[in-house]
Coordinates of C-alpha atoms in Angstrom, one line a residue:
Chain A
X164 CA 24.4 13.0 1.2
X165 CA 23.2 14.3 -1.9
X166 CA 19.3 13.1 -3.6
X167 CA 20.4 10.1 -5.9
X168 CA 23.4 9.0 -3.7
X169 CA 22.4 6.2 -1.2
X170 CA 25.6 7.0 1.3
X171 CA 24.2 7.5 4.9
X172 CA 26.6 9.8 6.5
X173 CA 28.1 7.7 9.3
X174 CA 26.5 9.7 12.5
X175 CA 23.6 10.1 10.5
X176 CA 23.1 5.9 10.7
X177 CA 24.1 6.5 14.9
X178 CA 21.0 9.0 14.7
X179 CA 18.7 7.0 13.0
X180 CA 19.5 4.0 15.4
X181 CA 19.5 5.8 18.8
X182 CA 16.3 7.8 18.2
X183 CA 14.0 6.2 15.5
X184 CA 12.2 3.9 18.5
X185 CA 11.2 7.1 20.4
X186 CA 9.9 8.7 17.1
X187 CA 8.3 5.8 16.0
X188 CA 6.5 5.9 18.8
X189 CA 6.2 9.5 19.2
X190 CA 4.2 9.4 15.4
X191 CA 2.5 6.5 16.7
X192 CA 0.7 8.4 19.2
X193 CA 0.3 11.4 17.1
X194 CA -1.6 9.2 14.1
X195 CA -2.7 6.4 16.4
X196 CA -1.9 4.4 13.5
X197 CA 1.1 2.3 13.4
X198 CA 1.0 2.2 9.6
X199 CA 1.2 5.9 9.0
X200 CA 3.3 6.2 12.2
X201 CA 5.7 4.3 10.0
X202 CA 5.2 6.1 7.3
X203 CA 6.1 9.0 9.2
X204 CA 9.3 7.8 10.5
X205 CA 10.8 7.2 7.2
X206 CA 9.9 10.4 5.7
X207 CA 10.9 12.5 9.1
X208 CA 14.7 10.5 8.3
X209 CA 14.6 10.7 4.9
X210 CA 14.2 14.6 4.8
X211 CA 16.6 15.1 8.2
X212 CA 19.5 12.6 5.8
X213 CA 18.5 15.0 3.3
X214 CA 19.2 18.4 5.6
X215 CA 21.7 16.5 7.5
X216 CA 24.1 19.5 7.6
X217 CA 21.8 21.7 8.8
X218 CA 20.5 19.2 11.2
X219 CA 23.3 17.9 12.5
X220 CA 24.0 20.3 15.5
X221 CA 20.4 19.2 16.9
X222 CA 19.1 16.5 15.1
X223 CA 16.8 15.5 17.4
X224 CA 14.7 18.8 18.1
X225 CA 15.2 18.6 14.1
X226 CA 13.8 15.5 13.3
X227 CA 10.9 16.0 16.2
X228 CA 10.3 19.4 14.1
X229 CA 9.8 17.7 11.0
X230 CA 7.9 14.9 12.6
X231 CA 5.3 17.4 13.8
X232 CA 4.8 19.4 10.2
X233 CA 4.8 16.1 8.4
X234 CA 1.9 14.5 10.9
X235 CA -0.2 18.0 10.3
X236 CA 0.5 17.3 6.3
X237 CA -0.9 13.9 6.8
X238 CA -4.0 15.1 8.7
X239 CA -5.2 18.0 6.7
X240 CA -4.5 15.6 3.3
X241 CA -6.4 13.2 5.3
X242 CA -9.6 15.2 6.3
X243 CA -10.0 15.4 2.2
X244 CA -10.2 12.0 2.0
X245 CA -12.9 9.7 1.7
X246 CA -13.7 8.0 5.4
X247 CA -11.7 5.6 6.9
X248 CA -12.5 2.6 9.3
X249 CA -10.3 2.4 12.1
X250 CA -8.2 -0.6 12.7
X251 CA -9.4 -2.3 15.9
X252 CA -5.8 -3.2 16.4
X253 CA -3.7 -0.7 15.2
X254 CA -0.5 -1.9 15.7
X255 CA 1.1 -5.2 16.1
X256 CA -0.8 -6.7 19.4
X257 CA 1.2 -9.3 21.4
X258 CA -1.3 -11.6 22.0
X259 CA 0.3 -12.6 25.5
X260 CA 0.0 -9.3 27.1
X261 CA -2.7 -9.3 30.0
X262 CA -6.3 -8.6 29.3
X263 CA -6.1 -5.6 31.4
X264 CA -3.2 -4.0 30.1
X265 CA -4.4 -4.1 26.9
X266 CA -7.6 -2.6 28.3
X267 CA -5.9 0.4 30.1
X268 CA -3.5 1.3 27.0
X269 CA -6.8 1.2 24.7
X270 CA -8.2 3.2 26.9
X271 CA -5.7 5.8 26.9
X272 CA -5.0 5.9 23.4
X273 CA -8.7 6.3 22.6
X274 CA -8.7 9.5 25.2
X275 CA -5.7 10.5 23.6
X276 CA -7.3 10.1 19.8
X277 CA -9.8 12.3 21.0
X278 CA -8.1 15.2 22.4
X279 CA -8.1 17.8 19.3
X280 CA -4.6 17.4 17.2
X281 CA -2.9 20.3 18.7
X282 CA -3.4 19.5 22.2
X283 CA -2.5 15.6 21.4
X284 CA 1.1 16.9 20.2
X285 CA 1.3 19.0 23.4
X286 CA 0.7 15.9 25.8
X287 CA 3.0 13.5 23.2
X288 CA 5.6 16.0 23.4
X289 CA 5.8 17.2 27.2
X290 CA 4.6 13.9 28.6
X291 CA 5.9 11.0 26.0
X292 CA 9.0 12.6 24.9
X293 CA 9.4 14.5 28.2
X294 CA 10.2 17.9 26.5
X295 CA 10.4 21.1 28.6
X296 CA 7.3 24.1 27.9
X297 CA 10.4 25.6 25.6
X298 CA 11.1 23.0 23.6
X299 CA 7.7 21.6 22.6
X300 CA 6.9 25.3 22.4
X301 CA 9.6 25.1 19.3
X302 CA 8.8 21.8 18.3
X303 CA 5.1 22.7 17.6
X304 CA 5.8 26.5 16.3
X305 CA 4.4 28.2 19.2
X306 CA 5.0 30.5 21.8
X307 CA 5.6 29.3 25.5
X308 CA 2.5 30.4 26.8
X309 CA 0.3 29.1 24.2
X310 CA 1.8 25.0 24.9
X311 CA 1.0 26.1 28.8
X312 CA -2.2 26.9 27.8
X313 CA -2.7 23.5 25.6
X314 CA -0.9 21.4 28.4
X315 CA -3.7 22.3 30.8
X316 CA -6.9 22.2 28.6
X317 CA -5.3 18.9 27.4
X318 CA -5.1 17.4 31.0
X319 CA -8.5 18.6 31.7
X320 CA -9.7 17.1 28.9
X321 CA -7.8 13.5 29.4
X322 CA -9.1 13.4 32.7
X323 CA -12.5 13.7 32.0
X324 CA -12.5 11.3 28.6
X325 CA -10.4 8.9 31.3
X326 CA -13.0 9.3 33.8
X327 CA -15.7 8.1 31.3
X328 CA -13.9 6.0 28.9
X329 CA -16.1 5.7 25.4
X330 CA -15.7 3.3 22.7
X331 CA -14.2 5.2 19.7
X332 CA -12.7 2.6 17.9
X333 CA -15.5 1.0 15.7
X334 CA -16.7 4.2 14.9
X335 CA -16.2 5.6 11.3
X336 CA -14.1 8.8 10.9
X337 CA -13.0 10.9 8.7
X338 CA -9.4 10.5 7.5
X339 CA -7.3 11.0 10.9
X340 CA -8.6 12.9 13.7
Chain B
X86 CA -8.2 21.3 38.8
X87 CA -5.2 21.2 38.3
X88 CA -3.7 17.3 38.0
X89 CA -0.8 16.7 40.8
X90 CA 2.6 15.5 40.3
X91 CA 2.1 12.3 40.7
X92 CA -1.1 12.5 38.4
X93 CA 1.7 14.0 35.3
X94 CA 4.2 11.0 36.1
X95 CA 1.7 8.5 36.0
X96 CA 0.1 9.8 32.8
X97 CA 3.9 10.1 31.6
X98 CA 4.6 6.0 32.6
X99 CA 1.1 5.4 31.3
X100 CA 2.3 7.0 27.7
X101 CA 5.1 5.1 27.7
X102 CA 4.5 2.0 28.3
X103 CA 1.3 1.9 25.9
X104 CA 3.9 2.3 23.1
X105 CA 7.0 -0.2 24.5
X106 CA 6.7 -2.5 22.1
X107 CA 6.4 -0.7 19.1
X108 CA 9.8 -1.4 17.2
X109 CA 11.1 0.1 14.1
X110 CA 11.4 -1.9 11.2
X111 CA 14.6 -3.8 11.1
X112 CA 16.0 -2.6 7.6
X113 CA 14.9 1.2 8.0
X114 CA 18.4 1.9 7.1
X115 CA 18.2 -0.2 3.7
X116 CA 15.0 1.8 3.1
X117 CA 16.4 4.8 4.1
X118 CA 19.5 4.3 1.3
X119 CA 17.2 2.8 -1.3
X120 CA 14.6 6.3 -1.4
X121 CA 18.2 8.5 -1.5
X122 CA 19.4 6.4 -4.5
X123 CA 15.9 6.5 -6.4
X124 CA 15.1 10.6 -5.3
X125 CA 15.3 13.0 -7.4
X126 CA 17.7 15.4 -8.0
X127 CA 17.1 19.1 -7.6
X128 CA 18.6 19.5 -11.1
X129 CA 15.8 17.0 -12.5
X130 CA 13.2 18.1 -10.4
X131 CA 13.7 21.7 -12.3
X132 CA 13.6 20.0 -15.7
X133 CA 10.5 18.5 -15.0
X134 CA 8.8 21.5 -13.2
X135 CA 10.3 23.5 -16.3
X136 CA 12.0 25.9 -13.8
X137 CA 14.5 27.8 -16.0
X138 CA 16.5 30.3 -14.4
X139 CA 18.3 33.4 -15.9
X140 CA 16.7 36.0 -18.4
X141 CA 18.0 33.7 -21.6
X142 CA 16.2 30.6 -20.3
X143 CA 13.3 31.5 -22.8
X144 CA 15.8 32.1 -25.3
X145 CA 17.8 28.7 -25.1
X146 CA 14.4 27.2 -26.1
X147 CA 14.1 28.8 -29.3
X148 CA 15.7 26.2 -31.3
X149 CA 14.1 23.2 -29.9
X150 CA 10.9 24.8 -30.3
X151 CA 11.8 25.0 -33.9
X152 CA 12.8 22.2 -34.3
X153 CA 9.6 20.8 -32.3
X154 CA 7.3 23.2 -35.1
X155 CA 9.0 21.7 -38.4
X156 CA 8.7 18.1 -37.2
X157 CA 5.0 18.6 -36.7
X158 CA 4.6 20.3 -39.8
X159 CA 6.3 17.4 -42.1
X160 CA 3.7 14.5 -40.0
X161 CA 1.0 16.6 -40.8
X162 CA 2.3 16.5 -44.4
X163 CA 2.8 13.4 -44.2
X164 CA -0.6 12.1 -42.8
X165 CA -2.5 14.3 -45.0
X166 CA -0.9 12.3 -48.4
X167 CA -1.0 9.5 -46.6
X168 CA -4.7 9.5 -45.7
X169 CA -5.6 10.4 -49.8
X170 CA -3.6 7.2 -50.9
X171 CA -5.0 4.7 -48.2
X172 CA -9.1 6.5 -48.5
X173 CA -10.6 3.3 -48.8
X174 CA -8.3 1.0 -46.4
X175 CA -10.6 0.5 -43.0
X176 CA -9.2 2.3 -40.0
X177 CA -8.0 -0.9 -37.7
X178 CA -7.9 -0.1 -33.9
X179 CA -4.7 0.1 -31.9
X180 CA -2.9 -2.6 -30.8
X181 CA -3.6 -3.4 -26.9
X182 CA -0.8 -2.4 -24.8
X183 CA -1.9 -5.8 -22.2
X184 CA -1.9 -8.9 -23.9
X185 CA -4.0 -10.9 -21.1
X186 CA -7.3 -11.4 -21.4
X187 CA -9.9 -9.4 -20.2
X188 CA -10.8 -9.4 -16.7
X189 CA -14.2 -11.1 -15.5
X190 CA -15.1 -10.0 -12.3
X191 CA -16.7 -13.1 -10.2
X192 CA -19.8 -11.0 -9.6
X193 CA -20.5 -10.6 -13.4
X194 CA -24.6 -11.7 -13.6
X195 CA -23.4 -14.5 -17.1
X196 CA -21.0 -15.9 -14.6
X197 CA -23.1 -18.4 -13.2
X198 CA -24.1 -19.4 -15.9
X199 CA -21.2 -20.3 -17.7
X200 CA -19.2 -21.8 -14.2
X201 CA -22.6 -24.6 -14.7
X202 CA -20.9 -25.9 -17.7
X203 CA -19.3 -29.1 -17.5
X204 CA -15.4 -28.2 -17.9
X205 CA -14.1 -31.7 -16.7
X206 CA -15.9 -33.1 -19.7
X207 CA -14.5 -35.3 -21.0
X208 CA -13.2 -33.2 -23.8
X209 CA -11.8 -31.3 -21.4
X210 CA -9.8 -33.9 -19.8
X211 CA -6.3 -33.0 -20.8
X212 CA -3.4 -34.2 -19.0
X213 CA -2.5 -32.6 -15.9
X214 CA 0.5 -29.8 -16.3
X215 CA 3.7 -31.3 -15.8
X216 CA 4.6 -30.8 -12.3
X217 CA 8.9 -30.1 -11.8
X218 CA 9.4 -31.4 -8.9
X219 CA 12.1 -28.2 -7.5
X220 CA 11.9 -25.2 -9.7
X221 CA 15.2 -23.6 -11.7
X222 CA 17.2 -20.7 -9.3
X223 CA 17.5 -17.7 -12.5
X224 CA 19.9 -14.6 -11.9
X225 CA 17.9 -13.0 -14.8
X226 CA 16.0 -9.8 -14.1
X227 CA 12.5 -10.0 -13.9
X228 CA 12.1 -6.8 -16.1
X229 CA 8.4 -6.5 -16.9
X230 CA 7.8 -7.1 -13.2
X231 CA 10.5 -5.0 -12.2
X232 CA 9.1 -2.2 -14.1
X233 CA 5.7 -1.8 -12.0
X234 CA 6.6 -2.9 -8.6
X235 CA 9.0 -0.5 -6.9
X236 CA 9.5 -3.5 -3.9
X237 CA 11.5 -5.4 -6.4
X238 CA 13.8 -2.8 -7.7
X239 CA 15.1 -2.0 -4.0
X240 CA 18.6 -3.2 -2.9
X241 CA 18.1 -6.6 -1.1
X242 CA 18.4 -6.7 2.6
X243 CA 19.2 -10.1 4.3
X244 CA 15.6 -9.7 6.2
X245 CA 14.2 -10.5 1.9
X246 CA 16.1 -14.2 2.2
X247 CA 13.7 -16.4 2.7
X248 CA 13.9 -18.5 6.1
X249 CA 15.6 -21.8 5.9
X250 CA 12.7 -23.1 7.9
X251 CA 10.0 -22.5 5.7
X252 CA 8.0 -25.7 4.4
X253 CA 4.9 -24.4 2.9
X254 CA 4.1 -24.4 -0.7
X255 CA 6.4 -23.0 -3.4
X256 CA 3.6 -21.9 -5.9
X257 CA 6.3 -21.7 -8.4
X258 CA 7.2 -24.4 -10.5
X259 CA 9.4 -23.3 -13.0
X260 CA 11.8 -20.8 -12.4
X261 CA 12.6 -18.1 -9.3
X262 CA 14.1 -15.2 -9.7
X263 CA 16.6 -15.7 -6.6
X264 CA 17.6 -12.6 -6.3
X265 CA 14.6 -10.7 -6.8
X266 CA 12.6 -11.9 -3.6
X267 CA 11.4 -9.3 -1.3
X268 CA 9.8 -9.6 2.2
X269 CA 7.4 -6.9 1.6
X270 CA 5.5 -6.8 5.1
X271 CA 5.1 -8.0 8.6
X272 CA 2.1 -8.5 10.2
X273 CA 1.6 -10.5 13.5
X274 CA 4.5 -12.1 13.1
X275 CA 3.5 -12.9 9.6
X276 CA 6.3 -11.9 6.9
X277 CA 4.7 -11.6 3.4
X278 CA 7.0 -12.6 0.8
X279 CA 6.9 -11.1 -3.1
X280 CA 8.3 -14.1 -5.2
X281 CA 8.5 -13.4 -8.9
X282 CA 9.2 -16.5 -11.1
X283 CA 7.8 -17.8 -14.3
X284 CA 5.0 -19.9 -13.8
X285 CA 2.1 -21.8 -15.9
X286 CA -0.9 -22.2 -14.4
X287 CA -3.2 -25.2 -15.5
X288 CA -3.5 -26.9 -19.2
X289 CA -5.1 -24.7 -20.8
X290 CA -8.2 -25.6 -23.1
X291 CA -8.2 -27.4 -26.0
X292 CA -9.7 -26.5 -29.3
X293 CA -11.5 -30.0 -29.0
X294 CA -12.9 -28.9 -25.5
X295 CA -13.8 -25.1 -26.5
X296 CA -15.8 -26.4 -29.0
X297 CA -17.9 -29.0 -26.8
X298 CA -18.5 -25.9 -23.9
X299 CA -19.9 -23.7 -26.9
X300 CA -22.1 -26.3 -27.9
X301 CA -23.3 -27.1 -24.0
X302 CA -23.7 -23.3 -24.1
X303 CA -25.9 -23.2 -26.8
X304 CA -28.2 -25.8 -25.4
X305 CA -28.3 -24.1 -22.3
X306 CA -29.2 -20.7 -24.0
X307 CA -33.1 -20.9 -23.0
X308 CA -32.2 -21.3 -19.2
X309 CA -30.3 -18.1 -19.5
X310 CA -32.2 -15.1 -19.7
X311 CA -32.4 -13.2 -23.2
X312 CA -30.4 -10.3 -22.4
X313 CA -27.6 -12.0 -21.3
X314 CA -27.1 -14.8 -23.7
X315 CA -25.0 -12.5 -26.2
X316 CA -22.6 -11.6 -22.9
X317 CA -22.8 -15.1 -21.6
X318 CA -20.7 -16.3 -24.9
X319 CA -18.5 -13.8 -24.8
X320 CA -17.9 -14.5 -21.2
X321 CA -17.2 -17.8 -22.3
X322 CA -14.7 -16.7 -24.7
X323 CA -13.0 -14.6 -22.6
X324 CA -12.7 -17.5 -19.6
X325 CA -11.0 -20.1 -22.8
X326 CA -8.7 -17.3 -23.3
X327 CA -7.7 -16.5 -20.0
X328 CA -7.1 -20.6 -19.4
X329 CA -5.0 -20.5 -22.4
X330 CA -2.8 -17.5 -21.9
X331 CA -2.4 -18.8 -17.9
X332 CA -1.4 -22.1 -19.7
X333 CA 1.6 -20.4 -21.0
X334 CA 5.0 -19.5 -19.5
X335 CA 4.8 -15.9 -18.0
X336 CA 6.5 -13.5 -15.3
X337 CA 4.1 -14.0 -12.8
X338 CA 4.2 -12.4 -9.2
X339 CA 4.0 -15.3 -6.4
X340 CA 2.6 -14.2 -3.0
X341 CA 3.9 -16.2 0.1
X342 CA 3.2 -15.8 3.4
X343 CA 5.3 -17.0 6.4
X344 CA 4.4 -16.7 10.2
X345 CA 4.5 -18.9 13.4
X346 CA 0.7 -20.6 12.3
X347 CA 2.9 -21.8 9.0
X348 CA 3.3 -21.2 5.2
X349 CA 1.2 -20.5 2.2
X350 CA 1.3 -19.0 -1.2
X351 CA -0.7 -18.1 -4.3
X352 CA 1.0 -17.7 -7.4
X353 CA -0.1 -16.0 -11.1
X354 CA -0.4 -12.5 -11.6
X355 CA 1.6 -11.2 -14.9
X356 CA 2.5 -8.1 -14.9
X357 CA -0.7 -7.2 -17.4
X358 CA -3.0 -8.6 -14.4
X359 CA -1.3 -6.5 -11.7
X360 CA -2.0 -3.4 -13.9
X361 CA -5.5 -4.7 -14.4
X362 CA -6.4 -5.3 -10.9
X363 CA -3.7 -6.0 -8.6
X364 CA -4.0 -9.0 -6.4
X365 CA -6.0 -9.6 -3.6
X366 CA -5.6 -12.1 -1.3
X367 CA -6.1 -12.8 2.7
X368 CA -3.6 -13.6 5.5
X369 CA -3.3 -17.6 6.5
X370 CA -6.0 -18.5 9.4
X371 CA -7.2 -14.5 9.8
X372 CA -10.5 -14.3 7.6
X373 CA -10.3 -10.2 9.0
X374 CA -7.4 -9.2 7.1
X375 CA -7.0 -8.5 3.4
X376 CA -4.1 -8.2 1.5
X377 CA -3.0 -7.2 -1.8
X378 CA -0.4 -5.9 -4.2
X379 CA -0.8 -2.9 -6.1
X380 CA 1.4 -1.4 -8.8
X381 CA 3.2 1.6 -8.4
X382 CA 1.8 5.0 -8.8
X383 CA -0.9 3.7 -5.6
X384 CA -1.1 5.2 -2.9
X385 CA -4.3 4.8 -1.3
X386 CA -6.8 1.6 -1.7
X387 CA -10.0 2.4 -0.3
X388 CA -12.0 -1.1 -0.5
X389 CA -16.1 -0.7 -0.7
X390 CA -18.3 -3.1 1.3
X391 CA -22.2 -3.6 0.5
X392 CA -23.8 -3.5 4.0
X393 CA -27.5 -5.3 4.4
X394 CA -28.7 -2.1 4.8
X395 CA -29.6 -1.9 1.1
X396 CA -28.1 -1.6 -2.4
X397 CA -26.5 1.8 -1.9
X398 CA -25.2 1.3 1.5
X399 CA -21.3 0.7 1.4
X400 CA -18.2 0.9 4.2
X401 CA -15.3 1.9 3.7
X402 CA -11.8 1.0 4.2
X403 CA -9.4 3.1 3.5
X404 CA -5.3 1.9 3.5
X405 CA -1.9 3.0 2.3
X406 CA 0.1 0.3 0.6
X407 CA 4.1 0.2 1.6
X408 CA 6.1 -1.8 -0.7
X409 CA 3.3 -2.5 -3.1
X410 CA 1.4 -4.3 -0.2
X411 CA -1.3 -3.0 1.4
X412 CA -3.4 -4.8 4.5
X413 CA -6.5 -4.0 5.7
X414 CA -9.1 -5.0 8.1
X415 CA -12.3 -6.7 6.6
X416 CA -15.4 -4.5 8.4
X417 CA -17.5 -6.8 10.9
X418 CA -19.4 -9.6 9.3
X419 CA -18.4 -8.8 6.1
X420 CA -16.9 -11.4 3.3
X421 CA -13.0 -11.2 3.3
X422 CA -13.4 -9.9 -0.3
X423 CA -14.5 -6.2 -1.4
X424 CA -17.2 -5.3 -3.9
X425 CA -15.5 -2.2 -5.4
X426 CA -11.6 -1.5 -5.0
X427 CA -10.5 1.9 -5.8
X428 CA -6.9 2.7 -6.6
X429 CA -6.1 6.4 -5.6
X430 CA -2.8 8.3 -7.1
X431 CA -0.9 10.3 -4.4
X432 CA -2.4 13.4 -5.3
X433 CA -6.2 11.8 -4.7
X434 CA -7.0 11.4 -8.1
X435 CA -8.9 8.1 -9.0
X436 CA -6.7 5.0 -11.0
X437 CA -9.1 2.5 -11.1
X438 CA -11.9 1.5 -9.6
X439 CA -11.8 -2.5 -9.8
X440 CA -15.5 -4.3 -9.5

């Protein structure tokens, strides 16, 4: 699968369609954008396709790998930008979904937008994705101890911004937080 | 304190289902095998970083350089006898690379002025255009289109067919490029369509009825105030030529929009106006949502909204355009369309700034 030949190898495509929901959703919550989430799916795929025999004996821990260092790409590029205004509704709403589910997930995703960047990937990894303290600990670059350490100032934190839920949405940022 | 159990599943079930119905895009395969075909290859990318490996690479160059040295040397030559022969010829400038009309922004202060006049005069009244009542299917390429607007130079995917049931407008009355029509973007169940056709828009303007809107002009001149009248005519100018180059068959990009509320579609922009300023337009029954093509070589669009708060007071909205699309919310209580739009190249430097 060489750069100018469009040929997917064949358990690359059974990759892509067994696993590109849960990283989808994985970038979602790491961007809280479903814009650059895509945008992060595509690339994570198109540079795995590209490394695909190197990936191939773990393509997901690969691809979540790759996920990760391409979301902290997007956020340092995007903290030189000029400020953003949040979407209200940053993905696709389905307008029949009840009130208060729509409440409760807003909720969450703004406590989860406002957990520092590090700490979000530690609670999208262990608690989303379901990944053991080893595995996010190589996912994110770090040592064991260090996610353990994340994990808990992360809960702390959630529970608190949970707690006293405030409205972060309207408000200007800069680039992603 | 430390959370329970129960506390980690339920924040676990919570995480999850706040993202179950976020789907990957259908063709992500088709996307995936169109960036492979267009990347680069490593032996490329070294040409163009000028990577040259081995202690001889320098070498190797030697007779290109030469080569490069003696060509320079017979223009210069060259230009030197020819600028003695031709001393007295006027310089003329170069030729423009666009050949539509400049762009007026709607905000320019002669605008007014000149909108007042009385186009359906009635030396203005030219027959309608001549409406054809289904347009030509063309297998041709669409190659000046083609060549700014990566979105038409992907493979086609079955998802770019567009549905049998749609029943809004066809903007284009002419000719479609069948084969060249992309769905570009979803949003709420609203696929946005990239049509590109050849397509004339109006009847142009007449030398009979140019004439009669420089004379109404000219009597209006003391209404308008003195240091706009020069601009206001060439405003004018510039608004007959536009008319008259839309009036003509071009390559022109059609926008159409499909969802559950129904179908519309705009229709116009050359290749020259998508350079010039893209085009901006807004999704059907959503006045919060603006949409817009850009060329390639975009990568951000930050769109710049005057606030009441005074002259100098702007928000921003940044957003990334996929496919040559981008869509954006409007701020609160703002119009759907921007004051300034900025195009930004991938590595942050500024394209354009459109007013």
């Amino acid at each position: 699968m060489s750069p100018g030949n469009s040929e997917l190898e064949p358990d690359f495509e059974l990759f892509v369609g067994r696993c590109s929901r849960s990283l989808l959703r994985t970038a979602f919550l790491l961007t809280g954008d479903y814009g650059h989430a895509e945008d992060l799916l595509q690339l994570t795929l198109l540079r795995t396709a590209r490394r695909w025999p190197a990936a191939r004996a773990s393509p997901d821990a690969y691809a979540r790998r790759v996920l990760i260092n391409l979301s902290r790409d997007r956020r340092r590029d995007a903290g030189r930008r000029v400020r953003e205004s949040p979407l209200t509704d940053a993905y696709p709403e389905d307008a029949s979904g009840a009130v208060d589910v729509i409440v409760e997930r807003d909720a969450l995703l703004s406590a989860l937008r406002a957990l520092p960047a590090r700490q979000r990937e530690v609670v999208v990894l262990r608690f989303y994705a379901d990944l053991s303290v080893a595995e996010t600990a190589r996912a994110m670059g770090s040592s064991a101890g260090t996610v353990k350490s994340y994990t808990a100032r992360a809960l702390a934190r959630l529970k608190q911004l949970l707690a006293n839920p405030t409205p972060t949405l309207s408000q200007p940022r800069r680039g992603l937080t | 304190m430390t959370p329970n159990d129960d506390q980690l599943h339920q924040l676990s079930a919570s995480l999850k289902k706040a993202v179950d119905d976020i789907e990957p895009p259908a063709d992500l395969l088709a996307r995936l095998r169109a960036q492979l075909a267009n990347a680069e290859t490593p032996a490329a990318r070294r040409n163009r970083l000028h990577i040259r490996r081995g202690p001889t690479a320098g070498l190797r160059a030697l007779p290109a350089l030469f080569g490069v040295v003696i060509t320079v040397a017979i223009a210069g030559v060259a230009l030197t006898a020819l600028s003695h022969h031709h001393r007295a010829t006027p310089t003329t400038p170069p030729a423009s690379t666009s050949s539509a009309p400049p762009y007026i922004a709607p905000t320019d202060p002669a605008m007014k002025y000149v909108t007042k006049l009385h186009w359906s005069a009635a030396a203005c009244n030219a027959r309608p255009p001549r409406r054809v009542s289904r347009p030509m299917i063309s297998h041709a390429v669409p190659s000046k289109l083609l060549a700014i607007l990566s979105v038409l130079r992907r493979p086609a995917t079955p998802a770019d067919k567009l549905p049998a049931s749609y029943t809004g407008p066809m903007p284009i009355e002419r000719v479609i490029y069948t084969n060249y029509i992309r769905r570009a973007r979803i949003y709420k169940r609203t696929s946005y369509y990239l049509i590109p056709g050849i397509v004339t828009r109006g009847s142009g303007v007449s030398a009979r009825c140019a004439a009669a809107l420089q004379a109404e002009l000219g009597r209006r001149l003391p209404e308008i105030p003195q240091h706009l009248r020069t601009h206001a005519r060439q405003v004018l100018a510039d608004l007959i030529a536009e008319a008259r180059y839309d009036s003509q068959p071009h390559q022109a990009l059609c926008v159409a929009e499909f969802g559950p509320g129904g179908g519309s579609g705009t229709c116009g922009a050359t290749a020259a106006k998508i350079l010039q300023r893209g085009v901006l337009g807004g999704l059907v029954g959503d006045p919060n949502i603006v949409t817009g093509v850009v060329p390639d070589g975009v990568a951000t669009v930050v769109l710049r909204y005057r606030t009441k708060r005074g002259p100098d007071s702007v928000t921003l909205t940044t957003t990334h355009p996929v496919e040559n699309v981008f869509i954006a919310h409007v701020p609160r209580n703002r119009s759907r369309f921007p004051s300034t739009i900025v195009w930004l190249s991938a590595q942050g430097t500024v394209i354009k700034t459109i007013q």
